[in-house]
Backbone as a chain_set.jsonl record, in Angstrom:
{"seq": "XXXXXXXXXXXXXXXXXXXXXXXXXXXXXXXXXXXXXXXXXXXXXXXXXXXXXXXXXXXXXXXXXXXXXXXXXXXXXXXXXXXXXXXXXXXXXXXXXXXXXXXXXXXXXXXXXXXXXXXXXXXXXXXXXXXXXXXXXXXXXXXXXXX", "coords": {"N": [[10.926, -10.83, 4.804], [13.099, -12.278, 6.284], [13.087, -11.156, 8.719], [10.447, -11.754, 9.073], [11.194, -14.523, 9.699], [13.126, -14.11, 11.787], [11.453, -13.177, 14.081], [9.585, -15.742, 14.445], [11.822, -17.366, 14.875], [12.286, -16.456, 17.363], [10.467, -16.168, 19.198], [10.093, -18.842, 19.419], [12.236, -19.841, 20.231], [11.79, -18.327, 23.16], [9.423, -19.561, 23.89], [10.514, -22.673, 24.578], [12.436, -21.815, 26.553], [10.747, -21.096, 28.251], [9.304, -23.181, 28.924], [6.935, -24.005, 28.003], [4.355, -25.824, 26.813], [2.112, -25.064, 25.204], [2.705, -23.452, 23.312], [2.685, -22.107, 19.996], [3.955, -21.386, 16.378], [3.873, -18.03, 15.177], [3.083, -17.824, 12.297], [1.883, -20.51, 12.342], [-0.767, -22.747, 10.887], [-3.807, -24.128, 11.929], [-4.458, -25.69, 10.083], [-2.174, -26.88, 9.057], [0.82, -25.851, 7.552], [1.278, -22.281, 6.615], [-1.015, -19.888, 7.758], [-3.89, -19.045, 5.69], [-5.418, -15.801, 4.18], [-8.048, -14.724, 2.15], [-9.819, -11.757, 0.301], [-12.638, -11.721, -0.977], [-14.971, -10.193, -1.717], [-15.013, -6.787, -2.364], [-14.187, -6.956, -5.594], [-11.051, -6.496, -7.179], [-10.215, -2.874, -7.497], [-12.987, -2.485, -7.91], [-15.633, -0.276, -8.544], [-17.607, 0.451, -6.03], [-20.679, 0.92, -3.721], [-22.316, 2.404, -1.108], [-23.892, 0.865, 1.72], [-20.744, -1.065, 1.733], [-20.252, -4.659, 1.171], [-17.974, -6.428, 2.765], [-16.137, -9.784, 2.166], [-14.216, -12.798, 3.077], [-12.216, -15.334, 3.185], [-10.603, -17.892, 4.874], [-7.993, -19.918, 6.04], [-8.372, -20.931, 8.56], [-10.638, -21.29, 11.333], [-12.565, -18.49, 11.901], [-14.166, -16.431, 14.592], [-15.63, -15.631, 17.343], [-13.277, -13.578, 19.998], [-13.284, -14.769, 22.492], [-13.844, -17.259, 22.386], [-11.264, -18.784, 21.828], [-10.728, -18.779, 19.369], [-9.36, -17.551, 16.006], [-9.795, -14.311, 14.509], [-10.306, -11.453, 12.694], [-8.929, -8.289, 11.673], [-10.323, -5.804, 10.43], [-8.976, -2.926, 8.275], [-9.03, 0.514, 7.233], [-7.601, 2.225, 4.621], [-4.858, 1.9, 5.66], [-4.664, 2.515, 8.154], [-3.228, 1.288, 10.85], [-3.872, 1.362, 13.609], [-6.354, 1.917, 13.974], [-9.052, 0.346, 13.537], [-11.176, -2.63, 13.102], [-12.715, -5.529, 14.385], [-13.672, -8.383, 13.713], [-15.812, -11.279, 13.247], [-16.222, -12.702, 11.794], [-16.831, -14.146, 8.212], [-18.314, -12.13, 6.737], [-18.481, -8.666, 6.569], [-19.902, -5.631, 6.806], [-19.333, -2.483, 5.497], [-19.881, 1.092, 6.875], [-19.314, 3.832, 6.205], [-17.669, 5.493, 4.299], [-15.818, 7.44, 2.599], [-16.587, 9.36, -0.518], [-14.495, 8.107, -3.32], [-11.416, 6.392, -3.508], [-10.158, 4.07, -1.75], [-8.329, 1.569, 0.477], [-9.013, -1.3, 1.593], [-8.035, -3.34, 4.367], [-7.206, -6.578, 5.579], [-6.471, -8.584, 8.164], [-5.453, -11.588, 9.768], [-5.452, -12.498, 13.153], [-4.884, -14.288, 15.886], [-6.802, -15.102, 18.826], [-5.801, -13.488, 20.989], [-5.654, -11.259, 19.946], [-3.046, -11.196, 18.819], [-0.997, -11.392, 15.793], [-1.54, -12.903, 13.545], [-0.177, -14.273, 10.944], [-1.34, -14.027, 8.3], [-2.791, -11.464, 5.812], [-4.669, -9.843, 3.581], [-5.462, -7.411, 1.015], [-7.616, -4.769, -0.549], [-8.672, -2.754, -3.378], [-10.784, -0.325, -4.051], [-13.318, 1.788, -5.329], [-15.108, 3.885, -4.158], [-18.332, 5.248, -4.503], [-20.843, 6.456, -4.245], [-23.838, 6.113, -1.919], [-25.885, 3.721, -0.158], [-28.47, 2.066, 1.0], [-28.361, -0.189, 2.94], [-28.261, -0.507, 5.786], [-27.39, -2.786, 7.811], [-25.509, -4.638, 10.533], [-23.24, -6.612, 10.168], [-21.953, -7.843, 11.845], [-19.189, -7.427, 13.408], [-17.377, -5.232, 15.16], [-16.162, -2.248, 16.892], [-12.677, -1.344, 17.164], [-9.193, -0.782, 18.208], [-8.08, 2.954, 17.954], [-10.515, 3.81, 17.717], [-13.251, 4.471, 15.784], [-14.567, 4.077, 12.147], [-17.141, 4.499, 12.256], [-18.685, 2.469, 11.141]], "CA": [[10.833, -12.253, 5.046], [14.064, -12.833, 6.605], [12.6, -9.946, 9.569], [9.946, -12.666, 9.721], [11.284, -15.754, 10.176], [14.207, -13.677, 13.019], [10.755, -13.23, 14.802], [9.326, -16.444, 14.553], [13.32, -17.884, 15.903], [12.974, -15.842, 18.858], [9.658, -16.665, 19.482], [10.026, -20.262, 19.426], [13.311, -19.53, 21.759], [11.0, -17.955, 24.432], [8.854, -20.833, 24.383], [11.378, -22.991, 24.621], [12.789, -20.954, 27.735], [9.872, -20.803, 29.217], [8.955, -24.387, 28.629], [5.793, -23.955, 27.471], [3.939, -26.282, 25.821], [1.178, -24.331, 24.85], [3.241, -22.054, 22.557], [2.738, -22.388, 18.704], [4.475, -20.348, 15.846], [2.952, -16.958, 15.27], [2.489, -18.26, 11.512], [1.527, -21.93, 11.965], [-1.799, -22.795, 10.733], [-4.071, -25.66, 12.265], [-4.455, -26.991, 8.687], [-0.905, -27.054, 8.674], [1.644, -24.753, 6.705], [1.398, -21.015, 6.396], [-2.758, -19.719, 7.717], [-4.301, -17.842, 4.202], [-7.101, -15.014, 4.372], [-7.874, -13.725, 1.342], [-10.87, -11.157, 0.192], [-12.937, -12.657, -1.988], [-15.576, -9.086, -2.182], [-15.571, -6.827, -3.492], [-13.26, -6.941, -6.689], [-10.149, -5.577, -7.22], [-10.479, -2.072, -8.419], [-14.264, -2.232, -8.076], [-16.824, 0.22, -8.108], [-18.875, 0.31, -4.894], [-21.463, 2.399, -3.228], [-22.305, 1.749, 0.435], [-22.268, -0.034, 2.529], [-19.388, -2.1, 1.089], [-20.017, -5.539, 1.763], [-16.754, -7.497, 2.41], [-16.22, -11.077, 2.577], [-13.023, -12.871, 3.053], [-12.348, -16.281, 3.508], [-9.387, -18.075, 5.472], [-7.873, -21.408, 6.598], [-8.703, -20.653, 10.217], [-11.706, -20.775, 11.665], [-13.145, -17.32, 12.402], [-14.744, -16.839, 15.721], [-15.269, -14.221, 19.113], [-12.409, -13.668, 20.71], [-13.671, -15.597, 23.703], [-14.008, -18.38, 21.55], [-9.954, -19.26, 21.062], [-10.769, -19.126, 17.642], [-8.816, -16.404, 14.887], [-10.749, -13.326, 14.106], [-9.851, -10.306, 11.42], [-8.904, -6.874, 12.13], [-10.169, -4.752, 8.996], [-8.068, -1.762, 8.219], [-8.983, 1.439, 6.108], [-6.382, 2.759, 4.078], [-3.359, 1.87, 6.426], [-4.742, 3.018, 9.467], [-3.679, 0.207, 11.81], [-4.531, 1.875, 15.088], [-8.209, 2.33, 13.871], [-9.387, -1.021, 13.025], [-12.425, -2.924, 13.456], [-12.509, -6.566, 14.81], [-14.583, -9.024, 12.546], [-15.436, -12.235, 14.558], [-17.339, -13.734, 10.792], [-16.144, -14.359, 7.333], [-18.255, -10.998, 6.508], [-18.021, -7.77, 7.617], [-20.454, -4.618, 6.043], [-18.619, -0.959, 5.757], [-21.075, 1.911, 6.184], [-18.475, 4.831, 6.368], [-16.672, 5.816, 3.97], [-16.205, 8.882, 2.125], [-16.24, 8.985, -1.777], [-13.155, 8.322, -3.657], [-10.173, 5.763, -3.303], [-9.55, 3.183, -0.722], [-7.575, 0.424, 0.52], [-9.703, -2.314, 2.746], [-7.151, -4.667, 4.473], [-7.358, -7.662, 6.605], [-5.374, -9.27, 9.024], [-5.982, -12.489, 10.608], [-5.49, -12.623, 14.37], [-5.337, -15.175, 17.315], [-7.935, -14.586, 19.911], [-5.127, -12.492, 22.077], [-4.951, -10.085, 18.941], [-1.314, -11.449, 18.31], [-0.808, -11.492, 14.259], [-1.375, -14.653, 12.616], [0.596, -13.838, 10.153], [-2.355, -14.016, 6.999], [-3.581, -10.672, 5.547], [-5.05, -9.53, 2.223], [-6.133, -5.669, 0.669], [-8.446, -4.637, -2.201], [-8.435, -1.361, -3.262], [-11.995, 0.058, -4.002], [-13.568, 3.197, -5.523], [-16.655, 4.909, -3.45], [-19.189, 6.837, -5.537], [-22.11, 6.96, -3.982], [-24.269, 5.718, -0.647], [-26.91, 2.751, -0.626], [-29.761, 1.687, 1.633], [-28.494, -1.193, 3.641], [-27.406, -0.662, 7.423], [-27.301, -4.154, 8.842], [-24.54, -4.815, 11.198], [-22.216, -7.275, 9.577], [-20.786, -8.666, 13.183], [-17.899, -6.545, 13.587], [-16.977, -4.35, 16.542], [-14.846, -1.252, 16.882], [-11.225, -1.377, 17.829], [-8.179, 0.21, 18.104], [-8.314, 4.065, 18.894], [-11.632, 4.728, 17.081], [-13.782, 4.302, 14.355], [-14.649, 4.802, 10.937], [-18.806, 4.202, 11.954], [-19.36, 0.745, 10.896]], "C": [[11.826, -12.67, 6.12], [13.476, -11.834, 8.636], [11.666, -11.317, 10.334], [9.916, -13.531, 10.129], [12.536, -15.532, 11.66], [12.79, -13.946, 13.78], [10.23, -14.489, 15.512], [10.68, -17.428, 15.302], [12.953, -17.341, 17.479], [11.374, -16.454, 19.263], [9.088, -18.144, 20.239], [11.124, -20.45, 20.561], [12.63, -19.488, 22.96], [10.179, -18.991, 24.815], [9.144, -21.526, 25.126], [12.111, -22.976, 26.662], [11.573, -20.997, 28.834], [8.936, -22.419, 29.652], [7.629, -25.165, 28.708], [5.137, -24.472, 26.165], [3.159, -25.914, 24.738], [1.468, -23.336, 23.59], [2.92, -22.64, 21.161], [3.251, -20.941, 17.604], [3.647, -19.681, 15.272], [2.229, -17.358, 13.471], [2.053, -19.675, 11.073], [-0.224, -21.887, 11.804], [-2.707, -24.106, 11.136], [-4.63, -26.536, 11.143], [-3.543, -27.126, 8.426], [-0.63, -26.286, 7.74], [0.81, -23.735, 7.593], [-0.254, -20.859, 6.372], [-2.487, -18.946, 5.884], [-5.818, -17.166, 4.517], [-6.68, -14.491, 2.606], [-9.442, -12.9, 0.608], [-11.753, -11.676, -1.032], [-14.41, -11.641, -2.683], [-15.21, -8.298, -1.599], [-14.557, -7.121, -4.348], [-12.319, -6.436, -6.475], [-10.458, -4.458, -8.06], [-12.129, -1.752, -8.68], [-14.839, -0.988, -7.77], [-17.984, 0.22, -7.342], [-19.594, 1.43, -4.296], [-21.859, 1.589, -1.69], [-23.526, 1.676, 0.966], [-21.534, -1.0, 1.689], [-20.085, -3.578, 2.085], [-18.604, -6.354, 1.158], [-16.601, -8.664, 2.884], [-14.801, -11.624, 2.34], [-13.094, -14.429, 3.437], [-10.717, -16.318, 4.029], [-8.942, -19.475, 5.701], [-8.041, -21.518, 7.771], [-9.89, -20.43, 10.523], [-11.671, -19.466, 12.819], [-14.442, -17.27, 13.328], [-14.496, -15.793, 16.757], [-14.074, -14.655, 19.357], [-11.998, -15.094, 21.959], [-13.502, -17.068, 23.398], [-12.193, -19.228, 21.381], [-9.877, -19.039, 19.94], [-10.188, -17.717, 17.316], [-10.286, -15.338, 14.997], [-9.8, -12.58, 12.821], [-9.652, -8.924, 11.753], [-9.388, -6.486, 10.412], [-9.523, -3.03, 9.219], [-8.352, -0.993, 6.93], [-7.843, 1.859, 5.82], [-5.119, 3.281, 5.015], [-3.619, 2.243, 7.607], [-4.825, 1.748, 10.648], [-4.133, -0.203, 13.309], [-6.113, 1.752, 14.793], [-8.574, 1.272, 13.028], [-10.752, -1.812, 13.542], [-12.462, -4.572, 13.611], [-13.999, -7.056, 14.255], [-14.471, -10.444, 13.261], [-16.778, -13.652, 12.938], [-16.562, -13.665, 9.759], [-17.202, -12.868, 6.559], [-18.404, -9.609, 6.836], [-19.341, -6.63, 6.601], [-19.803, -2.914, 6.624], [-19.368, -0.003, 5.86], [-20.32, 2.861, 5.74], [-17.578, 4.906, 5.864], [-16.767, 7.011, 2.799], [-15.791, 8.196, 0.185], [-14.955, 9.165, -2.6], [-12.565, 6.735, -3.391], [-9.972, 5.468, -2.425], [-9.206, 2.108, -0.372], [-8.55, -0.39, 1.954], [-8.948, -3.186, 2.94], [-7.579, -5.323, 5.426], [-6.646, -8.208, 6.896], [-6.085, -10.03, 10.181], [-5.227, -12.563, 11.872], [-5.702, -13.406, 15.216], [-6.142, -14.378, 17.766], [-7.168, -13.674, 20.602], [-5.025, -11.427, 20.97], [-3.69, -10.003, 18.187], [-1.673, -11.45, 16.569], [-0.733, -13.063, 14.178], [-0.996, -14.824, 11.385], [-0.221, -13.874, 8.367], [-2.35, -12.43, 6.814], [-3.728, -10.391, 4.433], [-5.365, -7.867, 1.917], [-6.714, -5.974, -0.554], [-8.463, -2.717, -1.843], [-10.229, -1.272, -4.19], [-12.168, 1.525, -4.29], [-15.291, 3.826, -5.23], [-17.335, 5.565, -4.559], [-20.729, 6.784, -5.446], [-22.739, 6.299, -2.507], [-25.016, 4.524, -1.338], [-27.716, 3.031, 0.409], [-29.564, 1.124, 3.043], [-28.174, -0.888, 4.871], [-27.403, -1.879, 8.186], [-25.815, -3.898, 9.522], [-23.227, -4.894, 10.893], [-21.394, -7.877, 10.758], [-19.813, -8.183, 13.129], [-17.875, -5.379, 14.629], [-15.82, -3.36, 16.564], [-13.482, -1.375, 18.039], [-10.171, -0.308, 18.005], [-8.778, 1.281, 18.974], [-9.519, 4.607, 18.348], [-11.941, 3.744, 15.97], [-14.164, 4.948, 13.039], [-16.367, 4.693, 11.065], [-19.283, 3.562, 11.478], [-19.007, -0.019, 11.908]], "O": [[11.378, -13.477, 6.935], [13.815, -12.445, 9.65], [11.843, -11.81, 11.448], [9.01, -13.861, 10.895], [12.814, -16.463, 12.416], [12.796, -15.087, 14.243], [10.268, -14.592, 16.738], [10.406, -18.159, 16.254], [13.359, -17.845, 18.526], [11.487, -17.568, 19.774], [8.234, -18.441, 21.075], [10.932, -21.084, 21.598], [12.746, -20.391, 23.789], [10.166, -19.358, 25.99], [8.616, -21.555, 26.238], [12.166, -23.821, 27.556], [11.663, -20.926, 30.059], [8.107, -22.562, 30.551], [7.293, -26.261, 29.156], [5.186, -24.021, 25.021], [3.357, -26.271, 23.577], [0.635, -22.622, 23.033], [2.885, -23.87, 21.185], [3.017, -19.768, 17.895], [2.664, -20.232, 14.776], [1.016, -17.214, 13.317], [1.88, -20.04, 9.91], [-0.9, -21.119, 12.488], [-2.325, -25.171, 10.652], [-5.096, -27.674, 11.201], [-3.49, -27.621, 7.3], [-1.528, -25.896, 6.994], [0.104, -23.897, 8.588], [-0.918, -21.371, 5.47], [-1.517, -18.561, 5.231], [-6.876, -17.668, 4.898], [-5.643, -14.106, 2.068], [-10.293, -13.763, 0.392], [-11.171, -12.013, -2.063], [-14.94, -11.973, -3.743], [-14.94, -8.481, -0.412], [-13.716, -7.755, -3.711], [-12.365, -5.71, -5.482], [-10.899, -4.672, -9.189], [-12.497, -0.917, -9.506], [-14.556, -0.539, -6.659], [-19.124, 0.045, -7.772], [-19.243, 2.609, -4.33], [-21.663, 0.414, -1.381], [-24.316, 2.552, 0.613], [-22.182, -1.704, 0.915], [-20.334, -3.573, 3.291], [-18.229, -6.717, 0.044], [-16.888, -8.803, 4.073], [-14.123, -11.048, 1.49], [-14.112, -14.768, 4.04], [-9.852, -15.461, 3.853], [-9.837, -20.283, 5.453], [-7.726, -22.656, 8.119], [-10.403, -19.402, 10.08], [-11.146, -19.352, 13.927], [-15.503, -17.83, 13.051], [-13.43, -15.222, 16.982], [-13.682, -15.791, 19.091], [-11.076, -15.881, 22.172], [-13.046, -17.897, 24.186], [-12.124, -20.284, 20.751], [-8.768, -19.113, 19.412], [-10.391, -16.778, 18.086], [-11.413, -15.583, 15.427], [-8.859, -13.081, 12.205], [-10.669, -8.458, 12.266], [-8.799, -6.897, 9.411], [-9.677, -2.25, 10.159], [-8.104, -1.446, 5.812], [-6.982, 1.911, 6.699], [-4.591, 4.386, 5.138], [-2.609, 2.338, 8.304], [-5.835, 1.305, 11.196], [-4.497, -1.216, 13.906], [-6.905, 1.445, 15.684], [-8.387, 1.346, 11.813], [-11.283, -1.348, 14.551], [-12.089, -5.006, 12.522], [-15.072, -6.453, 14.297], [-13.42, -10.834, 13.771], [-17.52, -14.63, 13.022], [-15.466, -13.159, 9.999], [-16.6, -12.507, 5.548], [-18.46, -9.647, 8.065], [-19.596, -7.134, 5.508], [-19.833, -2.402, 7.743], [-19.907, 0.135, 4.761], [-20.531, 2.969, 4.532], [-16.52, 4.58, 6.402], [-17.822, 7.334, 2.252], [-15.154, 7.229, -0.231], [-14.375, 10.251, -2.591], [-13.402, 5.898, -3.053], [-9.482, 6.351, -1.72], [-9.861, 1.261, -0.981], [-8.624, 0.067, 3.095], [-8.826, -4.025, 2.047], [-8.351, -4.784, 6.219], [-5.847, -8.583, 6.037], [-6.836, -9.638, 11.074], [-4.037, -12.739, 11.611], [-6.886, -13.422, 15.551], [-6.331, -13.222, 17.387], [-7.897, -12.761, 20.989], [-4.133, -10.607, 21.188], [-3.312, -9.208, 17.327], [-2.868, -11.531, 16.286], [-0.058, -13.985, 14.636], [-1.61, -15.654, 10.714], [0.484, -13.732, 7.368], [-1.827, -11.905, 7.796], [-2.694, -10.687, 3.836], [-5.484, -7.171, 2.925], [-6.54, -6.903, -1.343], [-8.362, -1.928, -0.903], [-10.652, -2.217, -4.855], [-11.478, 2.397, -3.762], [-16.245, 4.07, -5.969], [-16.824, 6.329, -5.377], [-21.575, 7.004, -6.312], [-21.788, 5.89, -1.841], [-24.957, 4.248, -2.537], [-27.756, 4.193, 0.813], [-30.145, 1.522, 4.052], [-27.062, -1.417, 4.864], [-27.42, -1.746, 9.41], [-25.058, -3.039, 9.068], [-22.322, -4.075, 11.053], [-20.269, -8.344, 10.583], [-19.193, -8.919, 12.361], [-18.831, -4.609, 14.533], [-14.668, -3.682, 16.275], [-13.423, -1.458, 19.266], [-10.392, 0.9, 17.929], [-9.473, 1.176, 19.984], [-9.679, 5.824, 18.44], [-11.365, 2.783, 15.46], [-14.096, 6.163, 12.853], [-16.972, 4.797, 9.999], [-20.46, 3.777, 11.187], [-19.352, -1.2, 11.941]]}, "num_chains": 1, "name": "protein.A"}
């Protein structure tokens, strides 16, 4: 906490310095206070078979890049280089192997900066499904997991 609010000081410094109006703090939210994402499918601890659909809601509207608007990075089990950019409130997983995993989210300005929200659910694979639709989401980072 204390890590985060040094950041948010210096941040607001550089602004400041740079005397830029335009600047806002990396966790301000335009509903005011602190943004919130949080996953809302599947369950905690659930039993899923794939594709995973995940849905997440936020106080930010979610939106393309292009758009100004927040987006979502989703993140398999900690891998925050290999992430997948979510530009909707849901996302569909096809790829993932059976077993134990952590689905996180992290809300994002349009430049990718941290917007300081994110949520996890932890999830147990055990089998495939049917569905392949899309889910609006785009690969990031250094790779993908094939959704």
């Amino acid at each position: 906490m204390a890590m985060h609010l040094k950041a948010l000081a210096a941040a607001g410094l550089a602004c400041a310095a740079l005397g830029l109006s335009a600047c806002s703090g990396a966790g301000a939210s335009s509903a005011g206070g602190e943004p919130t994402l949080a996953i809302t499918a599947p369950a905690q601890g659930a039993d899923v078979r794939l594709p995973v659909t995940l849905e997440f809601t936020s106080s930010e509207d979610i939106g393309p890049e292009e758009s100004g608007e927040h987006h979502v990075h989703v993140v398999i089990d900690g891998r925050t280089n290999d992430y997948t950019v979510v530009t909707s409130t849901t996302h569909q997983i096809k790829d993932l192997t059976p077993g134990r995993h952590v689905i996180g989210v992290t809300l994002q300005h349009a430049d990718h900066s941290p917007a300081g929200a994110s949520a996890e659910v932890n999830v147990n694979v055990v089998g495939g499904g049917g569905d392949t639709g899309d889910g609006g989401g785009e690969t990031g980072g250094s790779g993908g997991y094939g959704y």
